[in-house]
Coordinates of C-alpha atoms and ligand atoms in Angstrom, one line a residue:
M1 CA 58.0 -73.6 143.3
L2 CA 55.0 -74.9 145.4
I3 CA 51.6 -73.1 146.1
G4 CA 49.1 -73.9 148.9
G5 CA 45.3 -73.9 148.6
I6 CA 42.6 -74.2 150.8
E7 CA 39.1 -74.7 149.7
A8 CA 37.1 -73.6 153.0
G9 CA 33.5 -75.1 152.7
G10 CA 30.9 -75.4 155.2
T11 CA 31.1 -79.2 155.6
K12 CA 34.8 -79.8 154.9
F13 CA 38.2 -78.2 154.1
V14 CA 40.1 -79.5 151.4
Y15 CA 43.9 -78.2 151.2
G16 CA 47.1 -79.2 149.5
V17 CA 49.8 -78.1 147.4
A18 CA 50.5 -77.8 143.7
N19 CA 53.2 -76.8 141.5
E20 CA 52.6 -73.7 138.9
N21 CA 51.1 -76.0 136.4
G22 CA 48.2 -76.8 138.8
D23 CA 49.4 -80.4 139.3
I24 CA 48.2 -81.3 142.8
L25 CA 51.2 -82.8 144.5
E26 CA 49.1 -83.3 148.1
R27 CA 45.4 -83.2 148.5
L28 CA 44.2 -83.6 152.2
I29 CA 40.3 -83.3 153.7
C30 CA 39.4 -82.5 157.0
P31 CA 35.8 -81.8 158.2
T32 CA 34.7 -78.3 159.4
E33 CA 34.6 -78.2 163.0
K34 CA 34.9 -75.4 165.4
P35 CA 37.5 -72.8 163.9
E36 CA 40.2 -73.4 166.4
I37 CA 40.4 -77.2 165.6
T38 CA 40.1 -77.1 161.7
L39 CA 42.2 -74.1 161.3
K40 CA 44.9 -75.4 163.4
T41 CA 44.8 -78.6 161.6
V42 CA 45.2 -76.9 158.4
Y43 CA 47.7 -74.3 159.7
D44 CA 49.9 -77.0 161.1
Y45 CA 50.0 -78.7 157.7
F46 CA 51.4 -75.8 155.8
A47 CA 53.6 -74.6 158.4
S48 CA 55.7 -77.8 157.8
K49 CA 55.6 -76.9 153.7
N50 CA 58.0 -74.7 152.1
I51 CA 55.0 -73.0 150.1
S52 CA 55.6 -69.7 148.1
S53 CA 51.9 -68.2 148.4
L54 CA 48.7 -69.5 149.8
G55 CA 45.4 -69.0 148.0
I56 CA 42.0 -69.3 149.9
G57 CA 38.7 -70.1 148.4
S58 CA 35.9 -69.8 150.9
F59 CA 32.4 -70.3 151.7
G60 CA 30.6 -66.9 152.4
P61 CA 29.8 -64.4 153.2
I62 CA 33.2 -63.0 153.4
D63 CA 34.8 -59.7 153.7
L64 CA 37.0 -59.0 150.4
N65 CA 37.5 -55.1 151.2
K66 CA 41.2 -54.7 151.9
L67 CA 40.6 -51.5 153.6
S68 CA 38.3 -53.0 156.1
D69 CA 39.2 -54.2 159.7
T70 CA 37.7 -57.4 158.9
Y71 CA 39.1 -58.1 155.6
G72 CA 39.8 -61.8 155.2
Y73 CA 36.9 -62.9 157.6
I74 CA 34.1 -65.0 157.2
T75 CA 31.4 -62.7 158.5
T76 CA 27.6 -63.3 158.9
T77 CA 27.4 -66.9 158.1
P78 CA 24.9 -69.0 159.7
K79 CA 27.2 -71.7 160.3
P80 CA 27.5 -72.3 163.9
Y81 CA 31.0 -71.1 165.5
W82 CA 31.8 -69.6 162.3
Q83 CA 30.9 -65.9 162.5
N84 CA 33.4 -63.4 162.5
T85 CA 36.0 -65.8 161.8
N86 CA 39.5 -64.2 160.7
L87 CA 40.4 -66.8 158.1
V88 CA 43.6 -65.0 156.4
G89 CA 44.6 -64.2 160.0
A90 CA 44.8 -67.7 160.8
F91 CA 47.7 -68.1 158.3
S92 CA 49.6 -64.9 158.8
K93 CA 52.3 -66.5 160.7
L94 CA 53.3 -68.5 157.7
N95 CA 54.8 -65.1 156.4
I96 CA 53.9 -65.6 152.8
P97 CA 51.5 -63.9 150.3
I98 CA 47.8 -64.9 150.9
A99 CA 45.0 -64.4 148.4
F100 CA 41.4 -64.7 149.7
D101 CA 38.5 -64.9 147.5
T102 CA 35.0 -66.5 147.4
D103 CA 35.0 -70.3 146.5
V104 CA 33.3 -69.6 143.2
N105 CA 35.6 -66.9 142.1
G106 CA 38.5 -69.5 142.8
A107 CA 36.7 -71.9 140.6
A108 CA 36.3 -69.3 137.8
L109 CA 39.9 -68.3 137.8
A110 CA 41.0 -72.0 137.8
E111 CA 39.0 -72.8 134.7
S112 CA 40.2 -69.9 132.8
I113 CA 44.0 -70.8 133.6
W114 CA 43.6 -75.0 133.3
G115 CA 40.1 -75.6 132.5
A116 CA 37.4 -75.0 130.1
S117 CA 37.9 -71.5 129.4
A118 CA 42.0 -71.8 129.4
G119 CA 43.2 -69.1 126.8
L120 CA 40.1 -66.9 127.1
K121 CA 40.3 -63.5 128.9
N122 CA 36.3 -63.2 129.5
S123 CA 34.6 -66.2 130.8
V124 CA 31.9 -66.8 133.6
Y125 CA 31.6 -70.0 135.7
I126 CA 28.3 -70.4 137.6
T127 CA 27.7 -73.3 140.2
V128 CA 24.3 -74.6 140.4
G129 CA 23.9 -76.5 143.5
T130 CA 22.8 -75.8 147.4
G131 CA 23.2 -72.1 146.1
I132 CA 23.8 -70.4 142.8
G133 CA 27.0 -68.5 142.7
G134 CA 28.9 -67.0 139.8
G135 CA 32.6 -65.8 139.2
I136 CA 33.3 -63.5 136.4
I137 CA 36.9 -63.2 134.7
S138 CA 37.1 -60.1 132.6
E139 CA 40.1 -59.1 130.8
G140 CA 41.7 -62.0 132.7
N141 CA 40.9 -60.5 136.0
I142 CA 38.2 -61.7 138.7
V143 CA 35.6 -59.2 138.7
H144 CA 34.8 -58.0 142.6
G145 CA 33.2 -54.6 142.1
M146 CA 31.8 -53.3 145.2
L147 CA 31.5 -56.5 147.1
H148 CA 31.4 -59.5 144.7
P149 CA 28.8 -60.3 142.1
E150 CA 25.7 -62.2 143.3
I151 CA 24.5 -63.9 140.2
G152 CA 22.3 -66.1 142.0
H153 CA 20.0 -63.5 143.2
M154 CA 19.6 -62.4 139.8
L155 CA 15.7 -61.6 139.1
I156 CA 13.9 -63.6 136.5
R157 CA 10.8 -64.2 134.6
I158 CA 8.7 -66.9 136.2
H159 CA 7.6 -69.7 133.8
A160 CA 3.7 -69.5 132.8
E161 CA 3.0 -72.8 134.0
D162 CA 4.9 -72.4 137.2
D163 CA 3.1 -71.5 140.3
F164 CA 5.9 -72.3 143.0
E165 CA 6.7 -69.1 145.2
G166 CA 10.4 -69.9 145.5
V167 CA 12.6 -70.4 148.4
C168 CA 14.9 -67.4 148.7
P169 CA 14.6 -65.9 152.3
F170 CA 15.3 -62.4 150.5
H171 CA 13.5 -62.6 147.1
K172 CA 11.5 -65.6 147.2
D173 CA 11.5 -66.2 143.1
C174 CA 15.0 -64.9 142.3
L175 CA 17.2 -67.3 140.3
E176 CA 18.5 -69.1 143.3
G177 CA 14.9 -69.3 144.9
M178 CA 13.4 -71.0 141.8
A179 CA 16.6 -73.0 140.3
S180 CA 19.0 -74.1 143.0
G181 CA 18.9 -77.6 144.6
P182 CA 16.8 -76.6 147.8
S183 CA 14.4 -75.1 145.6
F184 CA 14.1 -77.9 143.0
N185 CA 13.4 -80.4 145.8
K186 CA 10.8 -78.4 147.7
R187 CA 9.2 -77.6 144.3
W188 CA 8.9 -81.4 143.4
S189 CA 8.8 -82.8 146.9
L190 CA 12.2 -84.6 146.5
R191 CA 14.2 -85.9 149.3
G192 CA 17.6 -84.5 148.1
E193 CA 18.2 -86.5 144.9
N194 CA 17.3 -84.9 141.8
Q195 CA 17.8 -87.9 139.9
E196 CA 14.3 -88.9 141.1
L197 CA 12.8 -87.3 138.2
P198 CA 13.0 -88.9 134.7
E199 CA 14.6 -86.5 131.9
N200 CA 11.3 -85.6 130.2
H201 CA 9.7 -84.2 133.3
K202 CA 8.5 -80.8 132.9
A203 CA 10.7 -79.8 136.2
W204 CA 13.8 -79.8 133.9
D205 CA 12.0 -77.5 131.4
F206 CA 11.2 -75.1 134.2
E207 CA 15.2 -75.3 135.5
A208 CA 16.4 -74.9 131.8
Y209 CA 14.4 -71.8 131.5
Y210 CA 15.4 -70.2 134.7
L211 CA 19.1 -70.8 133.8
A212 CA 18.8 -70.0 130.5
Q213 CA 17.6 -66.5 131.5
A214 CA 20.6 -66.0 133.9
L215 CA 22.9 -67.1 131.0
V216 CA 20.9 -64.4 128.7
N217 CA 21.3 -61.6 131.0
I218 CA 25.0 -62.4 131.7
I219 CA 25.6 -62.6 128.0
L220 CA 24.0 -59.4 127.1
T221 CA 25.9 -57.5 130.1
L222 CA 29.2 -59.2 130.1
M223 CA 29.7 -60.9 126.5
P224 CA 31.6 -63.6 127.9
E225 CA 33.8 -65.7 125.5
K226 CA 32.5 -69.1 127.3
I227 CA 30.0 -70.0 130.0
I228 CA 31.0 -72.9 132.2
L229 CA 28.2 -74.5 134.2
G230 CA 29.0 -76.6 137.3
G231 CA 27.4 -77.8 140.7
G232 CA 25.3 -80.7 141.9
I233 CA 22.5 -79.9 139.5
M234 CA 24.4 -79.6 136.4
N235 CA 25.5 -83.3 136.9
E236 CA 22.2 -83.7 135.0
K237 CA 23.7 -83.8 131.6
H238 CA 20.6 -83.6 129.9
L239 CA 20.1 -80.2 131.1
F240 CA 22.9 -78.9 129.0
P241 CA 21.1 -79.0 125.4
K242 CA 17.7 -77.7 127.1
I243 CA 19.8 -74.7 128.3
R244 CA 21.4 -74.1 125.2
A245 CA 18.3 -74.1 123.1
C246 CA 16.6 -72.2 125.4
V247 CA 19.4 -69.7 125.4
V248 CA 19.2 -69.4 121.7
S249 CA 15.4 -68.8 121.6
L250 CA 15.3 -66.3 124.4
L251 CA 17.9 -64.2 122.4
S252 CA 15.5 -64.3 119.4
G253 CA 18.0 -63.8 116.7
Y254 CA 19.2 -60.6 118.5
L255 CA 23.1 -61.4 118.5
N256 CA 24.8 -62.1 115.5
S257 CA 27.5 -64.2 117.0
E258 CA 29.2 -67.2 115.8
Y259 CA 29.5 -68.3 119.3
I260 CA 25.8 -68.3 119.8
L261 CA 24.3 -69.2 116.3
N262 CA 27.0 -71.9 115.4
E263 CA 29.1 -72.9 118.5
I264 CA 26.5 -73.0 121.4
D265 CA 27.8 -76.6 122.3
S266 CA 31.3 -75.3 122.9
Y267 CA 29.9 -71.9 124.3
I268 CA 28.1 -73.4 127.3
V269 CA 29.9 -76.1 128.5
E270 CA 31.0 -78.1 131.8
P271 CA 33.7 -77.5 133.9
K272 CA 36.9 -79.4 133.0
L273 CA 38.6 -79.4 136.5
G274 CA 35.8 -81.8 138.1
N275 CA 36.3 -82.8 141.6
N276 CA 39.4 -80.7 142.1
A277 CA 38.0 -77.5 140.9
G278 CA 37.5 -76.1 144.4
L279 CA 41.1 -76.8 145.5
L280 CA 42.5 -75.7 142.1
G281 CA 40.5 -72.4 142.7
A282 CA 42.2 -72.0 145.6
I283 CA 45.5 -72.6 144.3
S284 CA 45.0 -70.4 141.0
L285 CA 44.2 -67.5 143.6
G286 CA 47.6 -68.1 145.2
K287 CA 49.1 -68.4 141.8
N288 CA 48.0 -65.2 140.8
I289 CA 49.9 -63.4 143.6
L290 CA 53.3 -64.7 142.8
Ligands
ZN301 ZN1 17.4 -64.3 146.2

């Protein structure tokens, strides 16, 4: 049985097919041009494949409300030409079940099936990059709530030595405003490569402090069995021990949990699916509706 997947990103679409075990059999990439061009390329590919279902993990904002007239749409994105694009509708002629969700929800699901949180029913996946997003798996299901979680805009306490005002256009100094890639680069006047700062630079302490607060809030709210941190900023592996130590410190002994007290190294972890997380995220969405 073949499952199709589309990782719809702002700069490229990654798409392909896999079997039920998440083994990717074909993987293709095309640039995100005007919708009529990109969507036709991807549609033509799947029209030539005998897939049983299709999963789409998309950049946002998107409409996930199945009762809405614009379900399956990319809605108010600043990306030129893509406002109000009917993404799901572009594939309806395939006449197969189509699952549609945010890219980060897909990645969270894929990690819980084949990746770092496999076998666990409650986990959280957070990506720290151009933006900060999070997907929550609770009792084996993706949490949507009214819209979908917006972990990136969590409000946080500012480090006593940090006088940066933040970059979020809505809140300025929310988590994304203080800890995303663009925030980091602006705060330290970098041109886009975080590696320019040595590991002992206080920038990493600030970064770890903000991310650790988000994790503490997530732990206290959701009690996940594992937290996975991915995205470009988390390629700085030395952040992991800093974040773990800061989480333990911020919890101040409040939680009497083995996971926190003795197994923090295996509690806050890297993703396992690597470069295929986005495509496998989409495929896991497709697998989920078979
Ligand atoms: Zn914000």
